[in-house]
Amino acid sequence: MLSGKRLLLIVSGGIAAYKTPDLVRRLRGQGAEVRVVMTPAAAEFVTPLSLASVSGHRVYQDLFSLTDEAEMGHIELSRAADLVVVAPASADLLAKLAHGLANDLASTLLLATDKEVLAAPAMNLRMWQHPATQDNLARLKARGLQVVGPDEGEMACGEYGPGRMAEPDAIVAAVEDYFNAPRPLAGLKALVTSGPTHEPIDPVRYIANRSSGRQGHAIAAALAHRGAAVTLVTGPVQLPDPQGVQTLHVESADEMLQACRNALPVDVAVCAAAVSDWRASEQAEQKIKKDGTSPPALQLSENPDILAQLSKAGTERPGLVIGFAAETRDVAAQATAKRERKGCDWILANDVSAESGTFGGPDNSIILIDAAGREDWPRISKEEVAERLAARIAQTLDRTPVEEHRMPDRLQDGQQQ
Ligand code: C5P
């Protein structure tokens, strides 16, 4: 199942490290090639010699080893793999990864890799439940970290609860799932805009809005997960860049438009950014001073409409252009009119009235409008909206694996039997 796959296994310090020779044996049994890196703490629980014997390669431990660096530089070690597996992933290593620390070989490789990372956490249950660990994990998952386990059970320290490393066969299954996951958008290019824009008034002040970027970032991640090559153009947000996505940071609508133009041609564009409709007509070069006279008048000019421009981009028009319509009343009617006006293919309309809690919040209720009519989605998380949208895009661009097309028939067959 894993024939020809190259895995980098990072073993961090924890009692569960004693299971890693078995894990390596099973991964190799499925045909994978496994290179092993250990933290100094891991070497207290399992010997480098055991892991070298079962992996068939020398084990790397030292960030500053001249011999290792001459043989295979640490950046190369992190890039030569198809997938990085961290097992066991200690609370310490997860914290380092969440905060970008790189003070040993394992954490440096994790920071330097351009590959996806699958972690099997293992730690004492109180460490697992600690808000610091859970915060780190949430942050890492938002960046695309894949996680297997931990299991619940009796721990080495005698306590009972979640924190045991997933069993080696479950880790092998998660690795197989990773490689077998359908990638219906492989070979396609996607452009996503996200977040607010900041329109400068003077060097210290700007016009902005309450968009968090959560929806757009989740869409970029969901498209990348399905194999698309994604460019995310984002205004200023408090979110980490999604993993596996080329993220371009901009401030103003003009900069966002320019970055989007540069990303063309693409197969699909999703405009989820809350672009400011207006900008200050003149930007003061110096901070505008309060001088005791009447307050300055703010003269506004209209910003370029990125969605409308992409929809009318002539030969460079993406095959599928999708916009959002944030409305506070008559949501469906306003969105239908907006779809016509802007010339996009689909509009995802959402209610952003203050009562809805949508702007900046975790959930969204969508009415999708396309040429065929409207589709009402239940109130679900922004991540689920992203998944559903990505699946619909894959189906429309007809890159859905044949098996998925056949699903309804199979179900019908099953019902008839
Ligand atoms: O006109 P309105 O801002 O309501 O339209 C919302 C949709 O248009 C969103 O998809 C948003 O990303 C896009 N938009 C844009 N450029 C603008 C204004 C809105 O791309 N200047």
Tab-separated table of C-alpha atoms in Angstrom, residues 214-215 350-351 356-366 378-385:
chain	number	residue	atom	x	y	z
A	214	ARG	CA	-11.798	32.388	8.777
A	215	GLN	CA	-14.106	31.475	5.911
A	350	ASN	CA	-24.864	34.820	4.221
A	351	ASP	CA	-26.669	36.815	6.849
A	356	SER	CA	-26.396	36.231	13.286
A	357	GLY	CA	-22.899	36.232	14.859
A	358	THR	CA	-21.447	35.313	11.454
A	359	PHE	CA	-18.844	38.084	11.107
A	360	GLY	CA	-15.854	36.958	13.148
A	361	GLY	CA	-17.787	33.964	14.526
A	362	PRO	CA	-17.203	30.221	13.957
A	363	ASP	CA	-20.397	29.351	12.014
A	364	ASN	CA	-22.114	30.388	8.820
A	365	SER	CA	-25.525	29.810	7.197
A	366	ILE	CA	-25.337	29.816	3.429
A	378	PRO	CA	-27.931	24.339	7.304
A	379	ARG	CA	-26.019	26.472	9.819
A	380	ILE	CA	-22.628	24.753	9.987
A	381	SER	CA	-19.078	25.701	10.875
A	382	LYS	CA	-17.031	27.752	8.430
A	383	GLU	CA	-14.746	24.732	7.982
A	384	GLU	CA	-17.767	22.602	6.996
A	385	VAL	CA	-18.924	25.315	4.579
